[in-house]
XYZ file of C-alpha atoms in Angstrom:
383
model
C -0.052 0.047 -0.088
C 0.827 3.626 -0.934
C 1.864 5.192 2.704
C 1.053 8.568 1.298
C -2.316 7.139 0.272
C -5.839 8.057 1.580
C -7.836 5.414 3.278
C -11.166 5.118 5.180
C -10.726 4.271 8.622
C -13.292 1.770 9.664
C -16.442 2.522 11.181
C -17.492 1.606 15.137
C -20.528 -0.073 15.282
C -23.964 1.649 17.918
C -24.786 1.564 20.367
C -23.229 5.316 20.395
C -22.042 5.169 23.495
C -19.550 7.696 25.873
C -18.164 6.153 28.965
C -17.893 8.126 32.309
C -13.503 8.381 32.947
C -11.822 10.572 35.889
C -10.277 13.272 34.079
C -6.922 15.094 34.611
C -6.720 18.424 34.311
C -4.744 21.009 33.672
C -4.854 24.186 35.935
C -6.166 27.274 34.115
C -2.402 29.182 34.072
C -1.156 26.050 32.068
C -4.369 25.755 29.443
C -3.817 27.634 26.690
C -0.394 28.699 27.273
C 1.858 28.397 24.559
C 3.971 26.114 26.019
C 1.559 23.841 27.304
C 2.025 21.281 24.144
C 6.023 20.750 25.161
C 4.328 18.938 27.991
C 2.722 16.443 25.378
C 5.858 16.617 23.379
C 9.064 13.844 23.051
C 10.424 11.695 24.403
C 6.677 10.133 25.165
C 7.483 7.328 27.694
C 8.065 10.837 29.953
C 4.559 12.185 29.772
C 3.038 10.894 32.537
C 5.994 11.044 34.500
C 6.062 14.949 33.298
C 2.330 15.419 34.407
C 3.335 13.848 37.808
C 5.492 16.105 38.597
C 2.766 19.195 37.822
C 0.534 17.580 39.419
C 2.935 17.447 42.663
C 3.532 21.286 42.038
C -0.265 21.822 41.827
C -0.565 22.134 37.749
C -2.913 19.472 37.498
C -6.027 18.496 38.846
C -6.946 14.581 38.574
C -10.920 13.455 39.779
C -11.031 10.904 41.745
C -14.074 9.451 40.555
C -15.192 8.667 37.337
C -17.956 11.285 35.555
C -19.220 12.133 32.035
C -18.489 16.106 31.648
C -20.554 19.158 30.456
C -17.850 21.680 28.828
C -19.197 24.866 27.441
C -16.333 27.158 25.754
C -16.259 30.488 23.996
C -13.913 31.738 22.157
C -14.472 34.526 19.370
C -18.701 34.791 20.316
C -19.279 32.012 19.893
C -20.168 29.618 23.004
C -19.525 25.788 21.800
C -21.368 23.115 24.846
C -20.110 19.605 24.513
C -20.393 16.533 26.207
C -17.386 15.115 26.445
C -16.634 11.005 27.965
C -14.456 7.779 26.912
C -16.012 6.814 23.539
C -16.653 2.898 23.128
C -14.858 1.875 19.954
C -14.571 -1.736 20.693
C -17.118 -2.600 18.144
C -16.955 -2.498 14.216
C -19.745 -2.023 12.326
C -20.692 -4.771 9.814
C -23.334 -2.926 7.826
C -24.050 0.686 6.867
C -27.209 0.609 9.436
C -24.317 -0.305 12.354
C -22.311 2.725 11.982
C -22.036 5.069 15.062
C -19.728 7.207 14.009
C -19.154 8.337 10.302
C -15.842 9.960 8.730
C -15.918 12.315 6.129
C -12.225 12.481 5.290
C -9.525 9.817 4.525
C -7.043 9.093 6.476
C -2.862 8.103 6.459
C -2.545 4.871 7.949
C 1.341 6.071 9.118
C -0.011 9.177 10.617
C -2.574 7.145 12.388
C -0.040 4.312 13.097
C 2.607 7.180 14.834
C -0.486 8.540 16.897
C -1.510 5.227 18.283
C 1.787 4.537 19.005
C 2.247 8.026 20.612
C -0.356 7.595 22.690
C 0.577 4.448 23.935
C 3.661 5.808 24.855
C 2.139 8.560 26.753
C -0.931 6.096 28.382
C -2.950 9.287 27.665
C -5.814 10.803 25.771
C -4.615 13.953 25.210
C -7.644 16.055 24.101
C -10.867 14.520 23.212
C -11.791 15.004 19.166
C -14.582 16.998 18.345
C -17.834 14.661 16.972
C -21.317 16.553 15.948
C -24.614 15.330 16.014
C -28.218 16.369 16.176
C -29.640 15.978 19.596
C -32.852 15.047 20.429
C -35.066 17.814 22.732
C -34.744 14.937 26.001
C -30.903 15.297 25.795
C -31.022 18.979 25.592
C -33.576 18.685 28.308
C -31.666 16.794 30.595
C -28.111 18.591 29.689
C -29.771 22.054 29.761
C -30.667 21.089 34.014
C -26.661 19.980 34.503
C -25.794 23.535 32.900
C -28.068 25.473 35.383
C -26.361 24.279 38.232
C -22.864 25.907 39.335
C -20.178 24.757 37.436
C -17.240 22.250 38.962
C -15.072 24.833 37.095
C -15.015 28.213 35.249
C -12.335 29.872 34.305
C -10.452 32.288 31.311
C -7.763 30.300 29.999
C -4.327 32.237 28.954
C -5.532 31.966 24.829
C -8.574 33.781 26.194
C -10.991 31.062 25.648
C -13.939 31.267 28.895
C -14.633 27.767 30.290
C -17.564 25.928 32.288
C -17.438 22.628 33.111
C -20.229 20.242 35.186
C -19.070 17.065 36.254
C -22.237 14.755 35.961
C -22.179 11.705 38.393
C -25.556 11.020 39.184
C -26.933 7.407 38.397
C -29.844 8.303 36.859
C -28.632 10.925 34.854
C -25.761 8.922 33.203
C -28.871 6.073 32.772
C -30.337 8.691 30.902
C -28.362 10.266 28.573
C -27.054 6.660 27.770
C -30.585 5.986 26.709
C -30.943 9.076 24.156
C -27.732 8.575 22.164
C -28.050 4.874 22.099
C -29.265 4.864 18.894
C -27.890 8.024 17.577
C -24.701 8.648 15.077
C -22.079 11.172 15.270
C -19.970 12.904 12.447
C -16.632 13.132 13.064
C -15.710 17.317 12.459
C -12.388 16.838 13.871
C -9.143 13.862 14.428
C -9.967 11.494 11.901
C -6.435 10.348 12.804
C -7.037 10.243 16.432
C -9.994 8.550 15.986
C -7.855 6.295 13.487
C -5.366 5.499 16.375
C -7.960 4.818 18.782
C -9.195 2.266 16.356
C -5.327 0.671 16.482
C -4.625 1.143 19.972
C -8.026 -1.259 20.856
C -7.083 -3.652 17.876
C -3.446 -4.256 19.483
C -5.330 -5.249 23.012
C -7.582 -7.751 21.287
C -6.604 -11.041 22.819
C -5.508 -10.046 25.451
C -7.153 -10.624 29.717
C -11.195 -10.429 29.329
C -13.019 -7.842 30.504
C -12.909 -4.074 28.919
C -9.415 -2.463 28.403
C -8.324 1.208 28.937
C -8.452 1.215 24.813
C -11.687 0.407 24.212
C -11.989 3.714 24.867
C -11.162 6.976 23.493
C -11.694 10.589 23.994
C -14.295 12.282 22.714
C -16.660 15.520 22.974
C -20.035 15.406 21.583
C -21.839 18.680 20.495
C -25.034 18.699 19.642
C -25.113 21.715 16.125
C -28.908 22.461 16.423
C -28.189 23.695 19.951
C -24.669 25.529 20.219
C -23.262 24.333 16.800
C -19.433 24.472 15.910
C -18.690 26.815 12.810
C -18.105 25.347 9.449
C -15.891 27.523 7.571
C -13.965 26.599 4.126
C -10.179 25.680 3.807
C -8.771 27.558 0.333
C -6.368 25.994 -1.861
C -3.349 27.108 -3.749
C -2.684 24.932 -6.634
C 0.798 25.158 -7.798
C 2.726 25.058 -11.200
C -0.705 26.309 -12.234
C -2.040 29.304 -14.126
C -5.524 30.730 -14.361
C -5.160 29.772 -18.359
C -5.063 26.155 -17.089
C -7.954 26.350 -15.413
C -9.480 28.077 -18.446
C -8.973 25.556 -20.434
C -9.920 22.816 -17.753
C -13.284 23.923 -17.631
C -14.051 24.276 -21.538
C -12.800 20.805 -21.800
C -14.963 19.888 -19.217
C -17.543 22.231 -20.869
C -18.151 24.371 -17.539
C -18.809 27.564 -17.086
C -15.669 29.874 -16.755
C -15.716 34.124 -16.220
C -13.083 36.730 -15.756
C -14.782 39.388 -12.962
C -13.108 42.301 -11.769
C -12.051 41.050 -8.132
C -15.063 42.237 -5.831
C -17.325 40.352 -8.544
C -15.638 37.116 -8.258
C -15.692 37.152 -4.199
C -19.793 37.500 -4.701
C -20.433 35.379 -6.876
C -18.833 32.276 -4.481
C -21.362 29.785 -4.002
C -22.191 26.096 -3.421
C -21.664 25.718 -6.736
C -18.690 28.130 -8.345
C -15.285 28.808 -6.766
C -13.489 31.978 -7.623
C -9.498 31.657 -8.275
C -6.556 34.128 -9.224
C -2.927 34.525 -10.033
C -2.806 38.070 -7.845
C -3.817 39.888 -10.770
C -6.439 38.349 -12.772
C -9.592 37.154 -10.896
C -11.982 34.186 -13.076
C -15.222 32.216 -11.153
C -15.819 28.648 -12.681
C -19.425 27.115 -12.498
C -18.782 23.345 -11.058
C -21.952 21.742 -12.206
C -22.010 19.874 -9.130
C -25.769 19.102 -8.035
C -27.251 19.406 -4.187
C -25.813 16.616 -2.918
C -21.741 16.799 -3.870
C -19.677 19.297 -2.330
C -17.711 21.443 -4.310
C -14.471 20.548 -3.045
C -15.358 17.083 -4.152
C -15.913 18.465 -8.036
C -12.868 20.690 -7.563
C -10.472 17.287 -6.910
C -12.054 14.835 -8.488
C -12.724 16.995 -12.259
C -11.236 19.954 -12.844
C -7.731 19.563 -11.001
C -7.435 15.790 -13.558
C -9.015 18.029 -16.150
C -5.629 21.041 -15.749
C -3.093 20.739 -18.381
C -0.263 21.552 -16.275
C 0.091 20.827 -12.795
C -0.725 20.793 -9.809
C 3.048 20.260 -8.455
C 1.564 20.771 -5.130
C -1.086 21.518 -2.905
C -1.346 24.118 -0.732
C -4.619 24.855 2.172
C -5.152 28.030 3.719
C -7.824 28.793 6.690
C -7.849 32.094 5.478
C -8.748 34.169 2.643
C -5.588 36.246 3.076
C -3.113 33.464 3.601
C -4.308 31.822 0.115
C -3.980 35.508 -1.449
C -0.532 36.026 -0.035
C 0.868 32.695 -2.353
C -1.190 33.899 -5.443
C 0.976 34.468 -8.571
C 1.571 33.648 -12.484
C 2.511 29.747 -11.698
C 0.444 29.357 -8.874
C -3.434 30.027 -8.209
C -5.338 30.950 -5.268
C -8.374 28.655 -5.250
C -11.563 30.737 -2.966
C -13.755 27.271 -2.003
C -17.151 27.573 -0.753
C -17.901 25.765 2.691
C -19.903 22.841 2.623
C -23.065 22.737 5.114
C -22.842 20.522 7.688
C -25.934 18.776 6.432
C -24.272 18.086 2.652
C -21.185 16.540 4.682
C -23.342 14.722 6.863
C -25.488 12.965 3.398
C -21.365 12.154 1.825
C -20.582 10.375 4.919
C -23.703 8.496 5.175
C -23.604 7.747 1.270
C -20.353 5.739 2.673
C -18.313 8.964 0.304
C -15.231 10.881 1.541
C -14.610 14.257 0.991
C -10.959 15.236 -0.766
C -8.047 15.897 2.387
C -8.720 19.246 4.441
C -12.336 20.228 3.325
C -13.568 21.386 5.855
C -12.922 23.174 9.093
C -14.986 23.344 12.279
C -14.637 25.848 14.595
C -13.877 26.616 17.659
C -11.797 23.983 18.623
C -10.990 24.116 22.626
C -7.603 24.450 24.280
C -5.167 21.908 25.002
C -5.295 20.302 28.309
C -8.976 21.257 29.509
C -9.694 17.434 29.563
C -7.335 14.460 29.597
C -8.323 10.898 29.758
C -5.173 8.408 31.407
C -5.110 4.857 29.737
C -3.823 3.961 32.772
C -5.906 0.919 34.516
C -6.186 2.895 38.042
C -7.186 6.231 35.936
C -6.896 8.992 38.016
C -3.463 7.761 39.437
C -0.448 8.937 36.915
C 1.893 6.552 38.424
């Protein structure tokens, strides 16, 4: 297998389950701190000891009892609330209707292996993957009741994110939440490679002692996209070794609309069926001819890019328009993409299709260090 190829990660089978766990939490002074990431850096086998030293210094808090955590965070004027727990990844779906977690992007196997090795050495899930779903009213009511209590933790981190966290341990509430989630499906918003790493870790433990294992679970945050939605933005491209004339020739070959316009008009024409492109001097709009169930990024990569007479020699990805335009030149065109809707991404995933790499950007993401999960059998202890 080509080590650079994208593949579909395995599907986790239902029921969708988030299990309580005993969280490790960095103190507010360390959450969002520029140096915090170094605590989870090489050598990975020393990370647990490193956090133990931080705990001794009062920089890490460890819960003594498992809980599901309702985590609300605010950044850039947006507030997101998600349920954080240990996602059950112990079963694989044999049929499409059995799937509980839906990826929408492929993964590089080597990268997933590396992440699995890293988590195995650290004996930690350092941060939750982000999942989105459309929760039912009963679940929203349950979590709304939790959120009306005084939070167990409330702070503003070093990056300016505001956090409120509730630890839920009531057996009645946990049972009610489990019942509401059981028949649901969740879409991976962020963390496809970490999700695949969870599955690799789980498979490595097959054949060991009977009973649940820490690697049967992986840390996840489940966000109700109807209640406190994540913002879904586009990821723009720069196509190296490609000119605007190449793009025009590809459009003509495919009998697609191609128009050169002034910059304001080209940007204004950007839509779910049109992209805008520039070489830094000229601007053009290309109609993609895609239907309602095909994302613009699919049409670009599966039809337009293969029809280019030259290039691309490389593709760079940009989360902002300014970054994309900064790379535009005569032989490297910036392509501004529309953002797909969450509903479209969900339809793509349910149809067992994958979007091209770097197709979506769900924001905002929580700062590193708010909730961490130990893989050690005695979950709260680091040693």
